Amino acid sequence: MQTYILKRILGMAVVMLIVATISFVIVRVVPGDPAAIMLGPDASPADIADLRARLGLERPLPAQYAIFMGDLLTGDLGRSIFLDRPVVQALAERAEPTICLTVMATLVALLIGIPAGIVSAVRRGSAVDQATLGLAMLGASIPSFWLGLLFIQFFAVRLGWFPVAGYGDPGAGFLERLRHLVLPALVLGLLSSALITRFTRASMLDVLGDDYVRTGRAKGLDEWTVIMKHAFRNALIPVLTVIGLTVAVLLGGAIVTETVFGLPGVGNLVVQAVLRRDYPVIQGTLIVVAAVYVLVNLTIDLLYTVVDPRVRY
Amino acid sequence: MNALVRLSLAGLLMAGTAAGAAAADMKRGGSVNVATIGEPPTLDPSASTADVVGMIAQHYFETLYTFGRDWKVVPLLAAEAPRISADGKEYVIPLRSGVKFHDGSVMTAADAVASLQRWLQNAVRGKQAAPFVAEVAASDPQTVRIALKEPYAPLLGLLALPTSAAVIMPAAKATPQITDIVGTGPYRFKERQPDRYILLTRFEDYTARSGEPDFFGGRRTPYLDEVRFVPAPNANTRVEGALGGQYHYADSLPVEAFPSLSGQAKVEPVVLERFGWPVMYFNTKEGALTNQGVRQAVLASLNFSDMLEAAFGDRKFFEPDGALYPKGFVWHATAGTEAYDKGDAGKAKAMAKAAGYDGRPIRILTSMQYEFHHKMAVVAAEYMKQAGFTVDLQVSDWATLTQRRGEPGLWEIYFTHSPFLPEPALNSFLSNSAPGWWATPEKDRLVGAFNATGDTAKRAEIWAEIQKLAYEQVPIAKVGNFSSLGARSKNLTGFQPSPWPFFWDVALQN
């Protein structure tokens, strides 16, 4: 196990190196200039060139790359051109809404997706199954921005139950900030639950026909024990994979939802950074998001051994 | 009724109302949330020409001059209008005394000189003025003297603009990169949480001018405890936030939101008529449009009314108008506008043929980030195709466009827009180095004459000649006038629509 973890961490370092290099190249290949955006529409080419030089963007690319990698090795992701602060600080400021949103949305997705998937599998072919599959299909097809705007219209504007957007006024307490996350979490959770429902159902169907399930019933175990203790536990590995991927995606920033709800999370940060060509922020965010992906996947792989003792590394 | 007259009347009415209300209704206190189109790229108003920067920063930094009703330049930190020498080469600016900075220090001529020098060396618009300036010095502790190498009439307008602004700060703080925001404005900067809010609080020791409020000028009263600028880049979020009561003012809304904002109990639409003008820049340096005859043919092919209709839909929000400044501005002229809005494919085709157009693709750059640019570009491309032009419509994000337009080999036409700048000399198409690169002896002569004289009537005559030349040489094509839409809470009193909305002289009713 320790060797496995060590190997994965070494692999992670290689992935990070590749991601860092690709992100460095991509942001510079894509047209667009942070200096022109910063100076505004009436800046002259000479002003733009001056600012580019001041920002170090006129240096040869290999020199910029060497500086970037050197800083990266010391844990320095650079300094945001627009936010005038280190990228690490900018990301740390965005971490709270993104992490809280991920937790809340995942809870919503699990609370809906897993029971729905189990019931759908157990009642295969019934009206409940058909309805669940239909809703799951709908959930997978609805664009998050549309559902977000619909929720805003109904729950925030018409009913006034939740704020429309943002992450609270200055001085807002933690609970007030969480209140701003309820609607986006519902949107993300509902949409993510569609995938979890379908995976849970498919995985449960695979195991419900297995011998040990039949044996359990033959032994006279009650249906709850058969389904939850024997069938569901064995069906959990593929579901765990999907949950892991969902969490990783949400931690990387629910870009559309954060934009619609005006949340200052990682997704919003990266969108704005791309629009403004804030190179250090784009690079830093990509690296951190990639690291989160790899770590979440490693955690899920390790969880397999807890869920299924037959799994050995 | 023209926009400025309307604006003035509205302003006068509001000023009258506000003056009356000030005694009775305008209460101190409360916080307002202002939804902006996004996070400003900087908090330093001299460092950017972006409107969102000027809109926010005008609350904490002030300039020597600003704009009163009818866009007249009026003193703000200056005590009065400058004394300009007969040859137009010396400006003597007396400063108000006892004006406090946010750090408690009192403004002197040394602060103003250091700030103006910083602006001349670093700001986009300051650098425009710098070649004309020989010296900025303090004549005495309360007087600034600007000596010019040659007369430069746009100087006063430049000193008044809130974008790329000549803001005044303590001399010790006037470094190229400001690290500490210390101004004289009615609100002081307190906190910035990027993509969440910029928080300003009332400056209790604000030194207001005496007299009555006068649009951006006159007496400024900070009634509110706090002004929070909340970036909300998604336009629908701004609309819903205004409808839901979360934003007291929402800026730059899509015109389609007008019906849903009308007839509401707590919110109402704010239309700023004739906010600005969409414009097509033509590349006069490289490619198919270096040929003036071809540019004239393109102009003849375009139906600007249809372009505006596609972009804004409702007549409330646009007006076909070929004059570079609409009626009501002293700069309004009709010279040359007979070439506007022809949409004549047959004539355009003949003109293009006579000019020797060889079918080379005409690349049009536009951005989806400004949806109305894109809609206008699509219609323009169709009209041009009807006239026989080969058109390559290239849609990108704004950042890409702003970079590509700087490369003369990459485009023939690009779309942008601008507010009606109170000082015409600030329009970027007049600069030889602005993308489009309109540089002809006739233009240089007229712009030189325009900048050299301070006589407004004479300048207006020259401006008409510049407009006529613009229709003849076609470095740009004005699409028309458009209005902007915002939304304000009915709880907000004293608010005046303007290109850079401000929140002094504004109060909450409850």
PDB file of C-alpha atoms in Angstrom, chain A residues 30-33 36-48 50 52 54 81-85 93-94 149 152-153 156-157 163-172 177 180 259-264 268-269 272 274-277, chain B residues 33 39-42 47-51 122-125 127-128 176-178 191-197 199 226 228 231 233-234 236-237 240-241 243-244 246-247 369 397-400 402-405 416 421 426 428 433-435 437:
ATOM      1  CA  VAL A  30      -4.174  32.120 -27.213  1.00  0.00           C
ATOM      2  CA  PRO A  31      -4.482  35.673 -28.545  1.00  0.00           C
ATOM      3  CA  GLY A  32      -5.329  38.505 -26.167  1.00  0.00           C
ATOM      4  CA  ASP A  33      -3.305  40.818 -24.036  1.00  0.00           C
ATOM      5  CA  ALA A  36      -4.664  46.052 -23.365  1.00  0.00           C
ATOM      6  CA  ILE A  37      -7.510  44.941 -21.118  1.00  0.00           C
ATOM      7  CA  MET A  38      -6.045  46.649 -18.080  1.00  0.00           C
ATOM      8  CA  LEU A  39      -5.393  49.985 -19.786  1.00  0.00           C
ATOM      9  CA  GLY A  40      -8.864  50.178 -21.309  1.00  0.00           C
ATOM     10  CA  PRO A  41     -10.254  50.802 -24.771  1.00  0.00           C
ATOM     11  CA  ASP A  42      -8.421  54.042 -25.525  1.00  0.00           C
ATOM     12  CA  ALA A  43      -4.884  52.935 -24.724  1.00  0.00           C
ATOM     13  CA  SER A  44      -2.324  53.477 -27.462  1.00  0.00           C
ATOM     14  CA  PRO A  45      -0.059  50.676 -28.718  1.00  0.00           C
ATOM     15  CA  ALA A  46       2.877  52.446 -27.039  1.00  0.00           C
ATOM     16  CA  ASP A  47       1.069  52.435 -23.665  1.00  0.00           C
ATOM     17  CA  ILE A  48       0.279  48.747 -24.083  1.00  0.00           C
ATOM     18  CA  ASP A  50       5.077  49.919 -21.879  1.00  0.00           C
ATOM     19  CA  ARG A  52       3.722  44.662 -21.157  1.00  0.00           C
ATOM     20  CA  ARG A  54       6.551  46.363 -16.867  1.00  0.00           C
ATOM     21  CA  ILE A  81      -1.884  40.993 -12.836  1.00  0.00           C
ATOM     22  CA  PHE A  82      -5.367  42.354 -12.121  1.00  0.00           C
ATOM     23  CA  LEU A  83      -6.027  41.488  -8.501  1.00  0.00           C
ATOM     24  CA  ASP A  84      -2.666  42.795  -7.331  1.00  0.00           C
ATOM     25  CA  ARG A  85      -2.083  39.903  -4.928  1.00  0.00           C
ATOM     26  CA  GLU A  93      -9.942  33.631  -0.854  1.00  0.00           C
ATOM     27  CA  ARG A  94     -11.994  31.652  -3.384  1.00  0.00           C
ATOM     28  CA  LEU A 149     -31.944  31.503 -13.703  1.00  0.00           C
ATOM     29  CA  ILE A 152     -33.379  32.747  -9.114  1.00  0.00           C
ATOM     30  CA  GLN A 153     -36.638  33.924 -10.696  1.00  0.00           C
ATOM     31  CA  ALA A 156     -35.201  34.596  -4.978  1.00  0.00           C
ATOM     32  CA  VAL A 157     -37.177  37.189  -6.951  1.00  0.00           C
ATOM     33  CA  PRO A 163     -30.617  36.085  -2.165  1.00  0.00           C
ATOM     34  CA  VAL A 164     -30.311  36.423  -5.927  1.00  0.00           C
ATOM     35  CA  ALA A 165     -26.562  36.419  -6.151  1.00  0.00           C
ATOM     36  CA  GLY A 166     -23.278  37.091  -4.422  1.00  0.00           C
ATOM     37  CA  TYR A 167     -21.718  35.808  -1.251  1.00  0.00           C
ATOM     38  CA  GLY A 168     -23.077  38.177   1.330  1.00  0.00           C
ATOM     39  CA  ASP A 169     -22.567  41.804   2.235  1.00  0.00           C
ATOM     40  CA  PRO A 170     -19.396  42.954   3.942  1.00  0.00           C
ATOM     41  CA  GLY A 171     -19.387  41.517   7.429  1.00  0.00           C
ATOM     42  CA  ALA A 172     -21.833  38.729   6.606  1.00  0.00           C
ATOM     43  CA  ARG A 177     -22.779  33.250   3.457  1.00  0.00           C
ATOM     44  CA  HIS A 180     -26.176  32.465  -0.508  1.00  0.00           C
ATOM     45  CA  THR A 259     -21.060  32.974 -12.831  1.00  0.00           C
ATOM     46  CA  VAL A 260     -24.862  32.973 -12.861  1.00  0.00           C
ATOM     47  CA  PHE A 261     -25.036  33.300  -9.070  1.00  0.00           C
ATOM     48  CA  GLY A 262     -22.162  35.770  -8.913  1.00  0.00           C
ATOM     49  CA  LEU A 263     -20.224  33.626  -6.462  1.00  0.00           C
ATOM     50  CA  PRO A 264     -16.609  34.570  -5.876  1.00  0.00           C
ATOM     51  CA  ASN A 268     -15.592  32.560 -11.357  1.00  0.00           C
ATOM     52  CA  LEU A 269     -11.931  33.356 -10.757  1.00  0.00           C
ATOM     53  CA  GLN A 272     -12.553  36.215 -15.232  1.00  0.00           C
ATOM     54  CA  VAL A 274      -9.385  33.916 -18.972  1.00  0.00           C
ATOM     55  CA  LEU A 275     -11.419  36.922 -20.120  1.00  0.00           C
ATOM     56  CA  ARG A 276      -8.766  39.285 -18.752  1.00  0.00           C
ATOM     57  CA  ARG A 277      -5.839  37.106 -19.798  1.00  0.00           C
TER      58      ARG A 277
ATOM     59  CA  ASN B  33     -25.276  47.825  -3.471  1.00  0.00           C
ATOM     60  CA  GLU B  39     -14.405  43.635 -11.417  1.00  0.00           C
ATOM     61  CA  PRO B  40     -12.447  46.775 -12.367  1.00  0.00           C
ATOM     62  CA  PRO B  41      -8.999  45.984 -13.741  1.00  0.00           C
ATOM     63  CA  THR B  42      -7.469  48.459 -11.306  1.00  0.00           C
ATOM     64  CA  ALA B  47      -4.172  53.731 -14.974  1.00  0.00           C
ATOM     65  CA  SER B  48      -7.153  52.797 -17.145  1.00  0.00           C
ATOM     66  CA  THR B  49      -9.628  54.330 -19.553  1.00  0.00           C
ATOM     67  CA  ALA B  50     -12.243  51.703 -18.641  1.00  0.00           C
ATOM     68  CA  ASP B  51     -15.558  53.270 -17.605  1.00  0.00           C
ATOM     69  CA  ASN B 122       1.820  57.365 -16.460  1.00  0.00           C
ATOM     70  CA  ALA B 123      -1.782  57.798 -17.534  1.00  0.00           C
ATOM     71  CA  VAL B 124      -2.967  57.002 -21.051  1.00  0.00           C
ATOM     72  CA  ARG B 125      -4.647  60.399 -21.392  1.00  0.00           C
ATOM     73  CA  LYS B 127       0.616  60.896 -22.012  1.00  0.00           C
ATOM     74  CA  GLN B 128      -1.593  62.358 -24.749  1.00  0.00           C
ATOM     75  CA  PRO B 176       3.522  55.342 -10.395  1.00  0.00           C
ATOM     76  CA  GLN B 177       1.891  52.353  -8.655  1.00  0.00           C
ATOM     77  CA  ILE B 178      -0.373  53.521  -5.867  1.00  0.00           C
ATOM     78  CA  GLU B 191     -11.958  47.212   1.373  1.00  0.00           C
ATOM     79  CA  ARG B 192     -11.760  45.214  -1.809  1.00  0.00           C
ATOM     80  CA  GLN B 193     -12.790  41.581  -1.970  1.00  0.00           C
ATOM     81  CA  PRO B 194     -12.147  40.756  -5.632  1.00  0.00           C
ATOM     82  CA  ASP B 195     -15.223  39.531  -7.499  1.00  0.00           C
ATOM     83  CA  ARG B 196     -17.270  40.100  -4.337  1.00  0.00           C
ATOM     84  CA  TYR B 197     -17.358  43.813  -3.558  1.00  0.00           C
ATOM     85  CA  LEU B 199     -16.519  48.822  -0.147  1.00  0.00           C
ATOM     86  CA  GLU B 226     -21.521  52.846   2.567  1.00  0.00           C
ATOM     87  CA  ARG B 228     -20.643  48.774  -2.263  1.00  0.00           C
ATOM     88  CA  PRO B 231     -19.233  42.900  -9.717  1.00  0.00           C
ATOM     89  CA  PRO B 233     -20.617  40.085 -14.972  1.00  0.00           C
ATOM     90  CA  ASN B 234     -23.715  38.108 -15.913  1.00  0.00           C
ATOM     91  CA  ASN B 236     -29.251  38.442 -16.275  1.00  0.00           C
ATOM     92  CA  THR B 237     -27.940  38.268 -12.724  1.00  0.00           C
ATOM     93  CA  GLU B 240     -32.708  39.626 -11.394  1.00  0.00           C
ATOM     94  CA  GLY B 241     -30.678  41.178  -8.575  1.00  0.00           C
ATOM     95  CA  LEU B 243     -35.796  42.915  -9.434  1.00  0.00           C
ATOM     96  CA  GLY B 244     -35.130  40.967  -6.254  1.00  0.00           C
ATOM     97  CA  GLN B 246     -30.539  42.981  -3.811  1.00  0.00           C
ATOM     98  CA  TYR B 247     -29.024  45.764  -5.923  1.00  0.00           C
ATOM     99  CA  GLN B 369     -18.881  39.914 -25.199  1.00  0.00           C
ATOM    100  CA  ASP B 397     -13.681  37.428 -27.231  1.00  0.00           C
ATOM    101  CA  TRP B 398     -12.928  41.061 -26.468  1.00  0.00           C
ATOM    102  CA  ALA B 399      -9.392  40.377 -25.222  1.00  0.00           C
ATOM    103  CA  THR B 400      -8.508  38.724 -28.516  1.00  0.00           C
ATOM    104  CA  THR B 402      -8.176  44.235 -28.589  1.00  0.00           C
ATOM    105  CA  GLN B 403      -4.928  42.483 -29.377  1.00  0.00           C
ATOM    106  CA  ARG B 404      -5.698  41.735 -33.027  1.00  0.00           C
ATOM    107  CA  ARG B 405      -6.817  45.273 -33.794  1.00  0.00           C
ATOM    108  CA  THR B 416     -16.417  49.040 -30.893  1.00  0.00           C
ATOM    109  CA  LEU B 421     -16.823  62.203 -24.832  1.00  0.00           C
ATOM    110  CA  LEU B 426     -10.267  62.620 -26.970  1.00  0.00           C
ATOM    111  CA  SER B 428      -9.385  57.809 -30.376  1.00  0.00           C
ATOM    112  CA  SER B 433      -1.474  55.672 -33.667  1.00  0.00           C
ATOM    113  CA  ALA B 434      -4.920  54.303 -32.761  1.00  0.00           C
ATOM    114  CA  PRO B 435      -5.817  51.073 -34.597  1.00  0.00           C
ATOM    115  CA  TRP B 437      -4.203  54.581 -38.252  1.00  0.00           C
TER     116      TRP B 437
END
